Short mmCIF file of C-alpha atoms in Angstrom, two decimals:
data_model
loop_
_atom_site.label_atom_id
_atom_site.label_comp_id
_atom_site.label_asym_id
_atom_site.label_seq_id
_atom_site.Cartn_x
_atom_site.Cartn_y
_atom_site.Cartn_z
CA UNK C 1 -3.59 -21.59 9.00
CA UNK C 2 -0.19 -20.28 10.52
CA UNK C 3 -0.81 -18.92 13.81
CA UNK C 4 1.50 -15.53 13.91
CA UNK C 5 3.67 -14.11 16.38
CA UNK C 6 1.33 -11.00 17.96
CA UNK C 7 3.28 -7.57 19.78
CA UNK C 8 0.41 -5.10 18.42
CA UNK C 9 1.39 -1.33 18.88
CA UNK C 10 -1.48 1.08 19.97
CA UNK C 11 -3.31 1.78 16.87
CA UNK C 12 -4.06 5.30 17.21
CA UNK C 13 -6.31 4.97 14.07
CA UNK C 14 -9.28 6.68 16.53
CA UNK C 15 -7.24 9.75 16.66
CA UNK C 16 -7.28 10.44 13.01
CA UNK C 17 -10.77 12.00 11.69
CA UNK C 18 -10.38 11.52 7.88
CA UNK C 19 -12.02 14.32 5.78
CA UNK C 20 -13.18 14.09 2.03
CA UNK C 21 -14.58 17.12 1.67
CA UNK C 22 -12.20 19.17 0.00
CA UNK C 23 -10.24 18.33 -3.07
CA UNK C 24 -8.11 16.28 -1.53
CA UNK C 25 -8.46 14.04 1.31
CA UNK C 26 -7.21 15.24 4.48
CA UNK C 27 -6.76 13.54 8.53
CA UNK C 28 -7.28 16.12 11.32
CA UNK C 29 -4.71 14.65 13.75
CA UNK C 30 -3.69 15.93 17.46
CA UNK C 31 -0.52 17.05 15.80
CA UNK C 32 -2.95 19.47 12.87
CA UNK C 33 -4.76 18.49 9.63
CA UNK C 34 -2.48 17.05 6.96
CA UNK C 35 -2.93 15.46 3.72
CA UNK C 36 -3.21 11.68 2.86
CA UNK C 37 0.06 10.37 2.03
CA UNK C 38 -1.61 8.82 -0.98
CA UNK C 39 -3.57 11.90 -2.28
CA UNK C 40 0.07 14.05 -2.34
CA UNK C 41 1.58 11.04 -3.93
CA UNK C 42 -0.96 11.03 -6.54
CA UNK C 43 -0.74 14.10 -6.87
CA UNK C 44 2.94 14.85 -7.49
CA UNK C 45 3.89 11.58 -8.65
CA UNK C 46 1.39 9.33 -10.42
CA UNK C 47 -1.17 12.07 -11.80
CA UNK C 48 0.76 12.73 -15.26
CA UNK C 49 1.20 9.39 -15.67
CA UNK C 50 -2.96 8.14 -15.40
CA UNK C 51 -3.94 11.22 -17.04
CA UNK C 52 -1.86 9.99 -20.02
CA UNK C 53 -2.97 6.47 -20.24
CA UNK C 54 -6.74 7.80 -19.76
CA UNK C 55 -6.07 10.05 -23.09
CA UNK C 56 -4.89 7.61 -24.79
CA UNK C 57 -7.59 4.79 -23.86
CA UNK C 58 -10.01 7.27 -23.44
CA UNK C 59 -12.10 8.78 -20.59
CA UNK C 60 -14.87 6.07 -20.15
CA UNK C 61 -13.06 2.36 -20.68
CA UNK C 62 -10.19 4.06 -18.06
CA UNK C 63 -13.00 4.56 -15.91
CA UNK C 64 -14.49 0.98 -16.19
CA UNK C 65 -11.00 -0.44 -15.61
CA UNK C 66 -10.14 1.64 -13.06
CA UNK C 67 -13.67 0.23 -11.34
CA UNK C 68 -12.99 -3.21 -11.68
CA UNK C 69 -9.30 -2.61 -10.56
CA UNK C 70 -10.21 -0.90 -7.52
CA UNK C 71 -13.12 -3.29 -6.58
CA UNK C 72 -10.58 -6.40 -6.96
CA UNK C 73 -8.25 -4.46 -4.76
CA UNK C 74 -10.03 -3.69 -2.23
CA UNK C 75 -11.32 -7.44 -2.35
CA UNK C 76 -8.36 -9.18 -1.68
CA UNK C 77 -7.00 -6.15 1.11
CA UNK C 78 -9.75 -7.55 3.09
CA UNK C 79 -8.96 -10.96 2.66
CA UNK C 80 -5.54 -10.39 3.79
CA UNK C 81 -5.92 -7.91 6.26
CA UNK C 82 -8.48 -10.78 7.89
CA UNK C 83 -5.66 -13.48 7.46
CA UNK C 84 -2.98 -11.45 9.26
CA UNK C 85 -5.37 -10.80 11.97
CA UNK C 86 -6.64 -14.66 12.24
CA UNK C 87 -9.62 -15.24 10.81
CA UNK C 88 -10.39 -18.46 9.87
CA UNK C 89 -12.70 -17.36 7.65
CA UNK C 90 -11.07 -14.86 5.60
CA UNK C 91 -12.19 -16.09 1.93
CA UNK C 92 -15.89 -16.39 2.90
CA UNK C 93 -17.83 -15.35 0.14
CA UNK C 94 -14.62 -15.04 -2.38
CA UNK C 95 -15.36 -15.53 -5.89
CA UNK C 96 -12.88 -18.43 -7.36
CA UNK C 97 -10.79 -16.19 -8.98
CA UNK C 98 -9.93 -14.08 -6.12
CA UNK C 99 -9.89 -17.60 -3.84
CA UNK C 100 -7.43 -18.91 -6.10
CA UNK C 101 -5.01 -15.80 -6.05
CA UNK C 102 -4.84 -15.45 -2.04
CA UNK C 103 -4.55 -19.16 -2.09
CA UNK C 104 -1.22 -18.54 -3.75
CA UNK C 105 0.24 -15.94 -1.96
CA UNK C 106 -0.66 -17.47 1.89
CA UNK C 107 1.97 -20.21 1.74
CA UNK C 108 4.59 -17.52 0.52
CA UNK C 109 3.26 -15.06 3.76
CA UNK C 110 3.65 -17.65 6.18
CA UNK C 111 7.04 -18.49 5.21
CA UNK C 112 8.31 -14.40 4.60
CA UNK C 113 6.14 -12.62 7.78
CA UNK C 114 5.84 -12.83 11.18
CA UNK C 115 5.87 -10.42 14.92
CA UNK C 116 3.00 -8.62 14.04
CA UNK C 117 3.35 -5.36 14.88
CA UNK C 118 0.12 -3.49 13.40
CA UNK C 119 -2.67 -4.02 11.06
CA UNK C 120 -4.30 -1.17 9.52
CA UNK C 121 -2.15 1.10 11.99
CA UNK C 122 -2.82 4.61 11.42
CA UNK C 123 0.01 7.14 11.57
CA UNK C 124 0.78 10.83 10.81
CA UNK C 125 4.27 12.42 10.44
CA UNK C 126 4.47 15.92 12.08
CA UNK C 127 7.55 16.73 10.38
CA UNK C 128 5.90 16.04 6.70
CA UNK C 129 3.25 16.73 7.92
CA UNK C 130 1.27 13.59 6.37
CA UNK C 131 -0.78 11.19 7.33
CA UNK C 132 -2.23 7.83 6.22
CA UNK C 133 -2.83 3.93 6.99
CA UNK C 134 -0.50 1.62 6.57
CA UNK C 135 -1.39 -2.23 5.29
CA UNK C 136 0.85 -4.05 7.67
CA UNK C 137 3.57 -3.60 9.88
CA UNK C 138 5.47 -6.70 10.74
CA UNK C 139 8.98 -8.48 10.39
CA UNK C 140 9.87 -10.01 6.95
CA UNK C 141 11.98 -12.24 6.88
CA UNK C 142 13.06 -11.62 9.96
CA UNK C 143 13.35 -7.58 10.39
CA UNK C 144 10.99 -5.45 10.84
CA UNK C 145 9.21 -4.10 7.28
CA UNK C 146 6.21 -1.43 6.16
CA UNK C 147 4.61 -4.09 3.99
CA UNK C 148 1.87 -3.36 1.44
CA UNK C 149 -0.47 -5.34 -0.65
CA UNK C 150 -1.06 -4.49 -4.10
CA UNK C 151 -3.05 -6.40 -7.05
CA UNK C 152 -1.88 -5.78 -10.62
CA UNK C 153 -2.61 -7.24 -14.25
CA UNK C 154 1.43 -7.64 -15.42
CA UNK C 155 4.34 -7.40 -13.39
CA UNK C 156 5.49 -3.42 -13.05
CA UNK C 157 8.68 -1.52 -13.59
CA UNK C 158 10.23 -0.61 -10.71
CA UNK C 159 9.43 3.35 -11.96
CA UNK C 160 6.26 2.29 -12.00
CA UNK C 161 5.93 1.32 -8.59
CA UNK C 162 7.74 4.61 -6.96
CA UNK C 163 4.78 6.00 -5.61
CA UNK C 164 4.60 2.96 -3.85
CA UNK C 165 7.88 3.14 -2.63
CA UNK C 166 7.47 6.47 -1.22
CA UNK C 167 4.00 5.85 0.66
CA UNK C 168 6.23 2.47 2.15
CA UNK C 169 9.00 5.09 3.39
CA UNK C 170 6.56 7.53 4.96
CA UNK C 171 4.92 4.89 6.88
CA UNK C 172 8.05 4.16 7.76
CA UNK C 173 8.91 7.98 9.01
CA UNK C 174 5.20 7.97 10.43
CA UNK C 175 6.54 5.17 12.38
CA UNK C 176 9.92 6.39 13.74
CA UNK C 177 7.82 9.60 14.98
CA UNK C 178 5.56 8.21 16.70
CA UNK C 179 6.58 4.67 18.52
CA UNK C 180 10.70 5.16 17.95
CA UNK C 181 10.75 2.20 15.68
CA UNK C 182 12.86 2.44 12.26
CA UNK C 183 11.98 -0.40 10.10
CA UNK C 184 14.99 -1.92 7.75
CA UNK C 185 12.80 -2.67 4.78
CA UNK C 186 9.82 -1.42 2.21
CA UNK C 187 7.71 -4.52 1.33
CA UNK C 188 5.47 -4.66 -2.27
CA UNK C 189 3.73 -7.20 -2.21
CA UNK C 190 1.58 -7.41 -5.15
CA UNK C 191 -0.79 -10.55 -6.15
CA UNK C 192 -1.09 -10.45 -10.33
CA UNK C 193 -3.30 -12.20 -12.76
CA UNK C 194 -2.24 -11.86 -15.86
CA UNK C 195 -4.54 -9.86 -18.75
CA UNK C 196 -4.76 -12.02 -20.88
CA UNK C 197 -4.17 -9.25 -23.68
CA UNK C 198 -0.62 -8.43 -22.68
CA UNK C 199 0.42 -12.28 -22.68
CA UNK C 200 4.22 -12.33 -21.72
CA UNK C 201 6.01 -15.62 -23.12
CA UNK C 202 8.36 -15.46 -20.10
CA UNK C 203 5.60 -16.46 -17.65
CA UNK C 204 3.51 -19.13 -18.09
CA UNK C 205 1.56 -18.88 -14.86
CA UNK C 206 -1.72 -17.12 -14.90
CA UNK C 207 -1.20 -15.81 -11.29
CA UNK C 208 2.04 -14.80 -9.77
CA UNK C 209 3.02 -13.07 -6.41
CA UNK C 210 5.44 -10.67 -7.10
CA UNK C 211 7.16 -9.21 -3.66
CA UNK C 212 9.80 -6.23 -3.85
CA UNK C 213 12.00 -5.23 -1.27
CA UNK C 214 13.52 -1.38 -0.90
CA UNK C 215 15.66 0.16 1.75
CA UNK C 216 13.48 3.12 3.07
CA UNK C 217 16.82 5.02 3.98
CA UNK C 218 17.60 5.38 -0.23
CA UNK C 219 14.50 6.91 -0.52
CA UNK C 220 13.89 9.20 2.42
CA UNK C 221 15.30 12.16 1.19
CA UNK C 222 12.87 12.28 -2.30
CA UNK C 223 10.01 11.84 0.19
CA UNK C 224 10.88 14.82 1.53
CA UNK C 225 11.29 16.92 -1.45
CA UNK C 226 8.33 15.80 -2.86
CA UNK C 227 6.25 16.58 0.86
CA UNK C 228 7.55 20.08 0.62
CA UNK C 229 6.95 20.71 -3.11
CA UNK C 230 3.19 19.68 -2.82
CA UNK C 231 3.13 21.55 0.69
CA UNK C 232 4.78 24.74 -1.25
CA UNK C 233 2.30 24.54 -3.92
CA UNK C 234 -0.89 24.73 -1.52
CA UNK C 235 0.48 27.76 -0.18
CA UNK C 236 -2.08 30.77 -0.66
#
């Protein structure tokens, strides 16, 4: 188990009271109450998209798959999240599928991150007036990088993966605000198995660890637009 460079930031995690109880969730902050980065992103960006798919699958197997999606995810977050913070124990009680796909991604992490900077950090921006956690905040590959873990059944178009891109940036704005730190890169990480019912002849792994790499700077500017369209939009 690599033992990782450590220069934690103060998570100020405590400071954010996270509130479901509207239609969307919010954080009340010290800076005001603003939505979750990932709730406006679904919102404006990905919401079309899912609504689409669930019409055309229909209502109830998008819901089972969207079940057993979210329960892998949030799976093999944890096992992660308990790797980056050294745990030796971080697979304890994995299932062998889920053993086998962190298994494959560690020896790529050790190689691509190091200087730990946060885990789990949480972060508002009081100029988009957002807020949200953020998976990891470390160098990769030698700078400093927003990096988030995804899981996924096939390996996704880049327009697929914009929402993703955007959360990466804000985290990234979240984190200029707030320590005066502007990291170089947007990090997807995202651990696949195949489904087995979209078999692609190029790959003939099962499992695959698929990382991305954006410049938050190309992207700053849509963030922006798309903060203040969903922020114009809940005007009364």
């Amino acid at each position: 188990m690599k033992q990782f460079n450590y220069d934690l930031l103060e998570n100020r995690k405590k400071d954010l009271i996270q509130d479901n109880s509207g239609p969307g969730r919010v954080y009340h902050s010290p800076d005001g109450t603003f939505p979750s980065i990932t709730n406006l992103l679904f919102e404006m960006v990905s919401k079309k998209g899912i609504q689409a798919w669930e019409d055309k699958i229909g209502k109830d197997e998008a819901q089972k798959i969207k079940t057993k999606t979210s329960r892998r995810g949030t799976r093999i977050h944890g096992y992660l999240e308990k790797y980056m913070a050294g745990d030796e124990n971080y697979l304890e009680n994995a299932p062998p599928d889920h053993m086998e796909l962190v298994n494959l991604a560690i020896p790529q992490i050790n190689e691509k991150i190091d200087n730990i900077r946060g885990i789990e950090l949480g972060m508002w921006s009081d100029g988009l007036k957002i807020a949200g956690t953020s998976d990891l905040i470390a160098d990769y590959e030698g700078e400093l990088a927003v990096i988030d873990w995804k899981t996924a059944t096939y390996i996704k178009k880049e327009e697929y993966i914009f929402s993703y891109i955007l959360q990466g940036t804000a985290y990234c704005r979240m984190l200029y605000e707030m320590y005066g730190l502007l990291p170089k890169k947007v990090v997807i990480c995202s651990l696949i198995r195949f489904d087995s019912m979209k078999y692609n002849p190029m790959m003939d792994e099962d499992i695959y660890i698929d990382w991305r790499v954006f410049n938050p700077l190309d992207y700053i500017r849509r963030l922006k637009s798309v903060c203040d369209a969903f922020h114009f939009s809940r005007r009364g």
